[in-house]
CSV table of C-alpha atoms in Angstrom, one decimal:
chain,number,residue,atom,x,y,z
A,1,MET,CA,0.0,0.0,0.0
A,2,SER,CA,1.5,3.3,-1.1
A,3,TYR,CA,1.0,6.7,0.6
A,4,VAL,CA,3.7,8.8,-1.1
A,5,ASN,CA,2.5,10.6,-4.2
A,6,PRO,CA,5.2,10.0,-6.8
A,7,GLY,CA,3.9,13.0,-8.8
A,8,GLY,CA,4.9,15.4,-6.0
A,9,GLU,CA,2.3,17.0,-3.6
A,10,TYR,CA,0.2,14.8,-1.4
A,11,SER,CA,-3.5,15.4,-1.6
A,12,ARG,CA,-5.9,14.0,1.1
A,13,ASP,CA,-9.0,12.1,-0.2
A,14,SER,CA,-11.8,14.1,1.5
A,15,ARG,CA,-14.8,12.2,0.0
A,16,TYR,CA,-16.4,11.5,3.4
A,17,LEU,CA,-19.8,10.1,4.2
A,18,THR,CA,-21.5,13.4,5.4
A,19,THR,CA,-24.7,12.0,6.8
A,20,ARG,CA,-25.2,13.3,10.3
A,21,VAL,CA,-26.6,12.0,13.5
A,22,THR,CA,-28.7,14.9,14.8
A,23,ALA,CA,-31.1,15.7,17.6
A,24,ASP,CA,-34.0,16.1,15.1
A,25,GLY,CA,-33.0,13.1,13.0
A,26,ARG,CA,-33.2,15.2,9.8
A,27,ASP,CA,-30.8,12.8,7.9
A,28,GLY,CA,-32.7,9.8,9.1
A,29,PHE,CA,-30.4,9.1,12.1
A,30,PRO,CA,-31.7,10.7,15.3
A,31,VAL,CA,-29.5,11.0,18.4
A,32,GLU,CA,-30.4,8.0,20.6
A,33,PRO,CA,-28.2,6.8,23.5
A,34,GLY,CA,-26.8,3.4,22.9
A,35,ARG,CA,-27.9,3.1,19.2
A,36,TYR,CA,-24.6,4.0,17.7
A,37,ARG,CA,-21.0,2.9,18.0
A,38,LEU,CA,-18.1,5.2,17.7
A,39,VAL,CA,-15.3,3.3,16.0
A,40,VAL,CA,-11.8,4.7,16.6
A,41,SER,CA,-8.2,3.8,16.6
A,42,ARG,CA,-6.0,5.4,19.2
A,43,ALA,CA,-3.3,5.6,16.6
A,44,CYS,CA,-5.2,8.0,14.4
A,45,PRO,CA,-5.1,11.8,15.1
A,46,TRP,CA,-8.5,12.4,13.5
A,47,ALA,CA,-10.1,9.6,15.6
A,48,SER,CA,-8.3,10.8,18.7
A,49,ARG,CA,-10.2,14.1,18.5
A,50,ALA,CA,-13.4,12.2,18.8
A,51,VAL,CA,-12.1,10.2,21.8
A,52,ILE,CA,-11.1,13.3,23.6
A,53,VAL,CA,-14.3,15.3,22.9
A,54,ARG,CA,-16.5,12.3,23.9
A,55,ARG,CA,-14.6,12.0,27.2
A,56,LEU,CA,-14.7,15.7,28.0
A,57,LEU,CA,-18.4,15.9,27.3
A,58,GLY,CA,-19.2,12.6,29.2
A,59,LEU,CA,-20.8,10.8,26.3
A,60,GLU,CA,-19.3,7.4,27.2
A,61,SER,CA,-22.7,5.8,28.0
A,62,ALA,CA,-24.7,7.5,25.3
A,63,LEU,CA,-22.1,6.8,22.5
A,64,PRO,CA,-20.3,3.6,23.2
A,65,MET,CA,-16.8,3.2,21.6
A,66,ALA,CA,-15.1,0.4,19.7
A,67,VAL,CA,-11.3,0.6,19.6
A,68,ALA,CA,-9.7,-0.9,16.5
A,69,GLY,CA,-6.1,-2.2,16.5
A,70,PRO,CA,-3.3,0.2,15.6
A,71,THR,CA,-2.5,-1.1,12.1
A,72,HIS,CA,-4.5,-1.9,9.0
A,73,ASP,CA,-3.9,-3.3,5.5
A,74,GLU,CA,-5.3,-2.4,2.1
A,75,ARG,CA,-8.8,-3.6,3.2
A,76,SER,CA,-9.3,-1.8,6.5
A,77,TRP,CA,-8.9,-1.4,10.2
A,78,THR,CA,-9.4,-4.6,12.2
A,79,PHE,CA,-10.8,-5.4,15.6
A,80,ASN,CA,-7.8,-7.6,16.6
A,81,LEU,CA,-7.8,-6.2,20.2
A,82,ASP,CA,-11.1,-7.9,20.9
A,83,PRO,CA,-11.7,-11.6,21.8
A,84,GLY,CA,-12.0,-13.6,18.6
A,85,ASN,CA,-10.8,-10.6,16.6
A,86,ARG,CA,-14.4,-9.4,16.3
A,87,ASP,CA,-16.1,-6.3,17.7
A,88,PRO,CA,-18.3,-7.7,20.5
A,89,VAL,CA,-21.3,-5.5,19.5
A,90,LEU,CA,-21.1,-5.2,15.8
A,91,GLY,CA,-19.9,-8.8,15.3
A,92,ILE,CA,-17.5,-7.8,12.5
A,93,GLU,CA,-13.8,-8.5,12.0
A,94,ARG,CA,-13.1,-5.4,9.9
A,95,LEU,CA,-14.5,-1.9,9.8
A,96,GLN,CA,-14.8,-2.4,6.0
A,97,GLU,CA,-17.8,-4.6,6.6
A,98,ALA,CA,-19.7,-1.7,8.1
A,99,TYR,CA,-18.8,0.5,5.1
A,100,LEU,CA,-20.0,-2.1,2.6
A,101,ALA,CA,-23.2,-2.5,4.6
A,102,ARG,CA,-23.8,1.1,3.9
A,103,ASP,CA,-22.8,0.9,0.2
A,104,PRO,CA,-21.8,-2.5,-1.3
A,105,SER,CA,-19.8,-0.6,-4.0
A,106,TYR,CA,-18.1,1.8,-1.6
A,107,ASP,CA,-14.7,2.7,-3.1
A,108,ARG,CA,-13.4,5.4,-0.8
A,109,GLY,CA,-11.3,5.4,2.3
A,110,ILE,CA,-12.2,3.0,5.2
A,111,THR,CA,-11.4,5.7,7.8
A,112,VAL,CA,-11.8,6.3,11.5
A,113,PRO,CA,-13.5,7.8,13.3
A,114,ALA,CA,-16.7,6.3,12.0
A,115,ILE,CA,-20.1,6.2,13.6
A,116,VAL,CA,-21.9,3.0,13.0
A,117,ASP,CA,-25.6,2.4,13.3
A,118,VAL,CA,-25.8,-0.8,15.4
A,119,PRO,CA,-29.3,-2.0,14.3
A,120,THR,CA,-28.3,-2.0,10.6
A,121,GLY,CA,-24.5,-2.5,11.1
A,122,MET,CA,-23.8,0.3,8.6
A,123,VAL,CA,-21.6,3.4,8.8
A,124,VAL,CA,-23.5,6.6,9.1
A,125,THR,CA,-20.6,9.0,8.9
A,126,ASN,CA,-16.9,9.2,8.8
A,127,ASP,CA,-16.8,13.0,8.5
A,128,PHE,CA,-14.3,13.5,11.3
A,129,SER,CA,-14.5,17.3,11.4
A,130,GLN,CA,-18.3,17.3,11.8
A,131,ILE,CA,-18.4,14.4,14.2
A,132,THR,CA,-16.9,16.3,17.1
A,133,ILE,CA,-18.9,19.5,16.4
A,134,ASP,CA,-22.1,17.4,16.5
A,135,MET,CA,-21.0,15.8,19.8
A,136,SER,CA,-21.0,19.3,21.2
A,137,LEU,CA,-24.2,20.5,19.7
A,138,GLU,CA,-26.5,17.6,18.7
A,139,TRP,CA,-25.7,15.3,21.6
A,140,ALA,CA,-26.1,18.1,24.2
A,141,GLU,CA,-29.0,16.4,26.0
A,142,TYR,CA,-26.7,13.6,27.0
A,143,HIS,CA,-23.7,15.6,28.2
A,144,ARG,CA,-22.5,15.0,31.7
A,145,ASP,CA,-23.1,17.6,34.4
A,146,GLY,CA,-20.3,20.1,34.2
A,147,ALA,CA,-19.4,19.4,30.6
A,148,PRO,CA,-17.4,22.2,29.1
A,149,ALA,CA,-18.6,24.3,26.2
A,150,LEU,CA,-16.1,23.2,23.5
A,151,TYR,CA,-17.8,25.1,20.7
A,152,PRO,CA,-19.5,28.1,22.3
A,153,SER,CA,-21.7,30.2,20.0
A,154,ALA,CA,-19.9,33.5,20.8
A,155,LEU,CA,-16.5,32.1,19.7
A,156,ARG,CA,-17.6,29.8,16.8
A,157,SER,CA,-16.4,32.0,13.9
A,158,GLU,CA,-13.0,32.4,15.5
A,159,ILE,CA,-12.7,28.7,16.3
A,160,ASP,CA,-13.7,27.8,12.8
A,161,ALA,CA,-11.0,30.1,11.3
A,162,MET,CA,-8.4,28.7,13.7
A,163,ASN,CA,-9.4,25.2,12.8
A,164,GLU,CA,-9.1,25.8,9.1
A,165,ALA,CA,-5.6,27.3,9.4
A,166,VAL,CA,-4.4,24.6,11.7
A,167,PHE,CA,-5.8,21.8,9.5
A,168,LYS,CA,-4.2,23.2,6.3
A,169,ASP,CA,-0.8,23.9,7.7
A,170,VAL,CA,-0.4,21.6,10.8
A,171,ASN,CA,-2.8,18.7,11.0
A,172,ASN,CA,-2.7,17.9,7.3
A,173,GLY,CA,0.6,19.8,6.9
A,174,VAL,CA,2.7,17.0,8.5
A,175,TYR,CA,1.1,14.5,6.1
A,176,ARG,CA,1.9,16.8,3.1
A,177,ALA,CA,5.5,16.8,4.2
A,178,GLY,CA,5.7,13.1,5.0
A,179,PHE,CA,3.9,11.9,1.9
A,180,ALA,CA,5.4,14.3,-0.6
A,181,GLY,CA,6.9,12.7,-3.7
A,182,ALA,CA,9.2,15.6,-4.7
A,183,GLN,CA,11.6,17.8,-2.9
A,184,GLU,CA,9.7,21.0,-3.9
A,185,ALA,CA,6.4,19.7,-2.5
A,186,TYR,CA,8.1,18.6,0.7
A,187,ALA,CA,9.9,21.9,1.2
A,188,GLU,CA,6.7,23.9,0.7
A,189,ALA,CA,4.8,21.8,3.2
A,190,TYR,CA,7.7,22.0,5.7
A,191,ASP,CA,7.9,25.8,5.4
A,192,ARG,CA,4.1,26.2,5.9
A,193,LEU,CA,4.1,23.9,8.8
A,194,PHE,CA,6.8,25.6,10.8
A,195,ALA,CA,5.6,29.1,9.8
A,196,ARG,CA,2.2,28.2,11.3
A,197,LEU,CA,3.7,26.7,14.4
A,198,ASP,CA,5.7,29.9,14.9
A,199,ARG,CA,2.6,32.0,14.7
A,200,LEU,CA,0.7,29.7,17.0
A,201,ALA,CA,3.6,29.9,19.5
A,202,GLU,CA,3.4,33.7,19.4
A,203,ARG,CA,-0.3,33.5,20.1
A,204,LEU,CA,0.0,31.1,22.9
A,205,GLU,CA,2.9,33.0,24.6
A,206,ALA,CA,0.3,35.3,26.1
A,207,SER,CA,-2.8,33.1,26.0
A,208,ARG,CA,-3.2,29.7,27.7
A,209,TYR,CA,-5.6,28.4,25.1
A,210,LEU,CA,-6.1,29.1,21.4
A,211,VAL,CA,-9.5,30.8,21.5
A,212,GLY,CA,-10.9,32.5,24.6
A,213,ASP,CA,-9.8,31.5,28.1
A,214,THR,CA,-11.1,27.9,28.2
A,215,ILE,CA,-10.4,24.7,26.3
A,216,THR,CA,-12.3,24.6,23.0
A,217,GLU,CA,-12.5,22.4,19.9
A,218,ALA,CA,-9.5,24.3,18.5
A,219,ASP,CA,-7.2,23.1,21.3
A,220,VAL,CA,-8.4,19.5,20.8
A,221,ARG,CA,-7.5,19.7,17.1
A,222,LEU,CA,-4.0,21.1,17.6
A,223,PHE,CA,-3.2,18.8,20.5
A,224,THR,CA,-3.6,15.6,18.5
A,225,THR,CA,-0.9,16.6,16.1
A,226,LEU,CA,1.4,18.0,18.8
A,227,VAL,CA,1.2,14.9,20.9
A,228,ARG,CA,2.5,12.8,17.9
A,229,PHE,CA,5.1,15.3,16.9
A,230,ASP,CA,8.3,13.9,18.4
A,231,ALA,CA,7.2,10.3,18.4
A,232,VAL,CA,6.3,10.3,14.7
A,233,TYR,CA,6.3,13.5,12.6
A,234,HIS,CA,9.8,14.8,13.5
A,235,GLY,CA,11.6,11.8,12.1
A,236,HIS,CA,9.1,9.7,10.1
A,237,PHE,CA,7.6,12.6,8.2
A,238,LYS,CA,10.9,14.7,8.1
A,239,CYS,CA,9.4,17.6,10.1
A,240,ASN,CA,12.7,18.1,11.7
A,241,ARG,CA,13.5,21.8,12.1
A,242,GLN,CA,12.9,21.2,15.8
A,243,LYS,CA,11.3,18.7,18.0
A,244,LEU,CA,8.3,19.8,20.0
A,245,THR,CA,10.4,19.6,23.1
A,246,GLU,CA,12.7,22.3,21.5
A,247,MET,CA,9.8,24.7,21.0
A,248,PRO,CA,9.3,26.1,24.5
A,249,VAL,CA,5.8,27.7,24.2
A,250,LEU,CA,4.2,24.8,22.2
A,251,TRP,CA,5.9,22.2,24.4
A,252,ALA,CA,4.5,23.8,27.6
A,253,TYR,CA,1.1,24.2,26.0
A,254,ALA,CA,1.0,20.6,24.9
A,255,ARG,CA,2.1,19.4,28.4
A,256,ASP,CA,-0.6,21.6,29.9
A,257,LEU,CA,-3.3,19.8,27.8
A,258,PHE,CA,-1.7,16.4,28.3
A,259,GLN,CA,-2.0,16.8,32.0
A,260,THR,CA,-5.6,17.9,31.8
A,261,PRO,CA,-8.1,15.0,32.4
A,262,GLY,CA,-9.5,13.9,29.0
A,263,PHE,CA,-6.4,14.5,27.0
A,264,GLY,CA,-3.3,12.6,28.0
A,265,ASP,CA,-5.3,9.8,29.5
A,266,THR,CA,-6.6,9.0,26.0
A,267,VAL,CA,-3.2,8.9,24.3
A,268,ASP,CA,-1.6,5.5,23.5
A,269,PHE,CA,1.9,6.2,22.3
A,270,ASP,CA,2.5,2.5,21.5
A,271,HIS,CA,-0.4,2.4,19.1
A,272,ILE,CA,0.7,5.6,17.5
A,273,LYS,CA,4.2,4.3,16.8
A,274,GLN,CA,3.0,0.9,15.7
A,275,HIS,CA,0.6,2.5,13.2
A,276,TYR,CA,2.9,5.0,11.5
A,277,TYR,CA,6.1,3.0,11.4
A,278,THR,CA,4.4,-0.4,10.5
A,279,VAL,CA,1.8,0.7,8.0
A,280,HIS,CA,3.8,3.3,6.0
A,281,ARG,CA,6.1,0.8,4.4
A,282,ASP,CA,6.9,3.1,1.5
A,283,ILE,CA,8.5,5.4,4.0
A,284,ASN,CA,9.8,2.8,6.5
A,285,PRO,CA,10.3,-0.4,4.4
A,286,ARG,CA,11.4,-2.7,7.2
A,287,GLY,CA,8.7,-1.6,9.6
A,288,ILE,CA,11.1,-1.0,12.5
A,289,VAL,CA,9.4,0.8,15.3
A,290,PRO,CA,11.4,3.2,17.4
A,291,VAL,CA,11.8,2.4,21.1
A,292,GLY,CA,11.7,6.1,22.2
A,293,PRO,CA,11.1,8.8,22.9
A,294,ASP,CA,11.1,9.0,26.7
A,295,LEU,CA,7.6,9.8,27.8
A,296,SER,CA,8.3,11.0,31.4
A,297,SER,CA,8.9,14.6,30.3
A,298,TRP,CA,5.2,14.9,29.5
A,299,LEU,CA,4.6,15.1,33.2
A,300,GLU,CA,7.0,17.9,33.9
A,301,PRO,CA,5.6,21.2,35.2
A,302,HIS,CA,4.3,23.5,32.5
A,303,ASP,CA,3.7,26.7,34.4
A,304,ARG,CA,0.9,27.6,32.0
A,305,ALA,CA,-1.6,28.3,34.8
A,306,ALA,CA,0.1,31.6,35.4
A,307,LEU,CA,-1.5,32.9,32.2
A,308,GLY,CA,-4.9,32.5,33.7
A,309,GLY,CA,-7.7,30.7,31.9
A,310,ARG,CA,-10.1,28.1,33.2
A,311,PRO,CA,-9.7,24.8,31.5
A,312,PHE,CA,-13.3,23.8,31.8
A,313,GLY,CA,-14.9,27.2,32.1
A,314,ASP,CA,-17.8,27.0,34.4
A,315,GLY,CA,-17.7,23.2,34.2
A,316,THR,CA,-15.7,20.5,35.9
A,317,PRO,CA,-13.1,17.9,34.8
A,318,PRO,CA,-14.4,14.5,33.6
A,319,MET,CA,-14.5,11.6,35.9
A,320,PRO,CA,-11.6,9.1,35.7
A,321,THR,CA,-11.5,6.9,32.7
A,322,VAL,CA,-13.6,3.7,33.0
A,323,PRO,CA,-11.3,0.7,33.3
A,324,GLU,CA,-12.4,-0.9,30.0
A,325,GLU,CA,-11.3,2.2,28.1
A,326,ALA,CA,-8.0,2.9,30.0
A,327,VAL,CA,-4.8,3.1,28.0
A,328,PRO,CA,-2.6,0.1,28.9
A,329,THR,CA,0.2,0.7,31.4
A,330,GLY,CA,3.4,1.3,29.5
A,331,HIS,CA,1.7,2.9,26.5
A,332,THR,CA,1.4,6.3,28.2
A,333,ALA,CA,3.3,8.6,30.5
A,334,LEU,CA,0.4,8.5,33.0
A,335,ALA,CA,0.1,6.2,35.9
A,336,PRO,CA,-2.7,3.6,35.7
């Protein structure tokens, strides 16, 4: 399976299933607790957004989660972490089966996150950008007491603008560098990535969070790239001007979020490394997975609280992770 574009610039396939699960059910899929299954891989940054937002909002019971293994082949993600290599609720071995249940001729990416309708066994949506917004807005009736406002109406336009810039230059920018098939395409992506990171650092030097004084959707989206930076993107994708640990403001910001309940306790560094270094054989032909980096520094003091801000606004932190969703000991810097 090839990821590098031999013609030069990498272009992400964005042909997603855009059906939505909404409070009024206007697309035929109303919000109903327990009806749907959120399929994720902890390796994937796009899926990790959904894992974090679900946990911050307390949707664990309303929207149960299936965790696929960290690697996949040409066909799809598999449920090889589950007994019998099958998801215990959907009864399938591969996520591909849920996509084909939706459309037997489906020829697009078998991606995570995906929301699967349990009664029919078919994927409703894999539109990762909209999924987390809908968790905030459409699933509001089932938020936990004290859930934060991750997409407040007063800041929505600013959050959207920030998300667009971060996606183009950072979230997708690391892929544009890593999967470039020509020097010019790589250099352009590299320059855009670090120019944007520099601008974000300037912004975060005086502000604890990206938009407003609380955690929002914008912070979630930036975090999932930053937390993978040194483990994967710096070397594997050649984003090597500096490591995250060598960018003081962004490193402190990332540690602040990592140490916030709902962020670091969802991160599985083992799955992250297994995925990138094993799956991308056109970049790493022998599939050798690095042993490092040392994770203990994620728990060092960040001193970001001095900037003010209230992580959860008028809300409260989420409860501890339920045991069945805890990241295995040794896969994270956090104690079990």
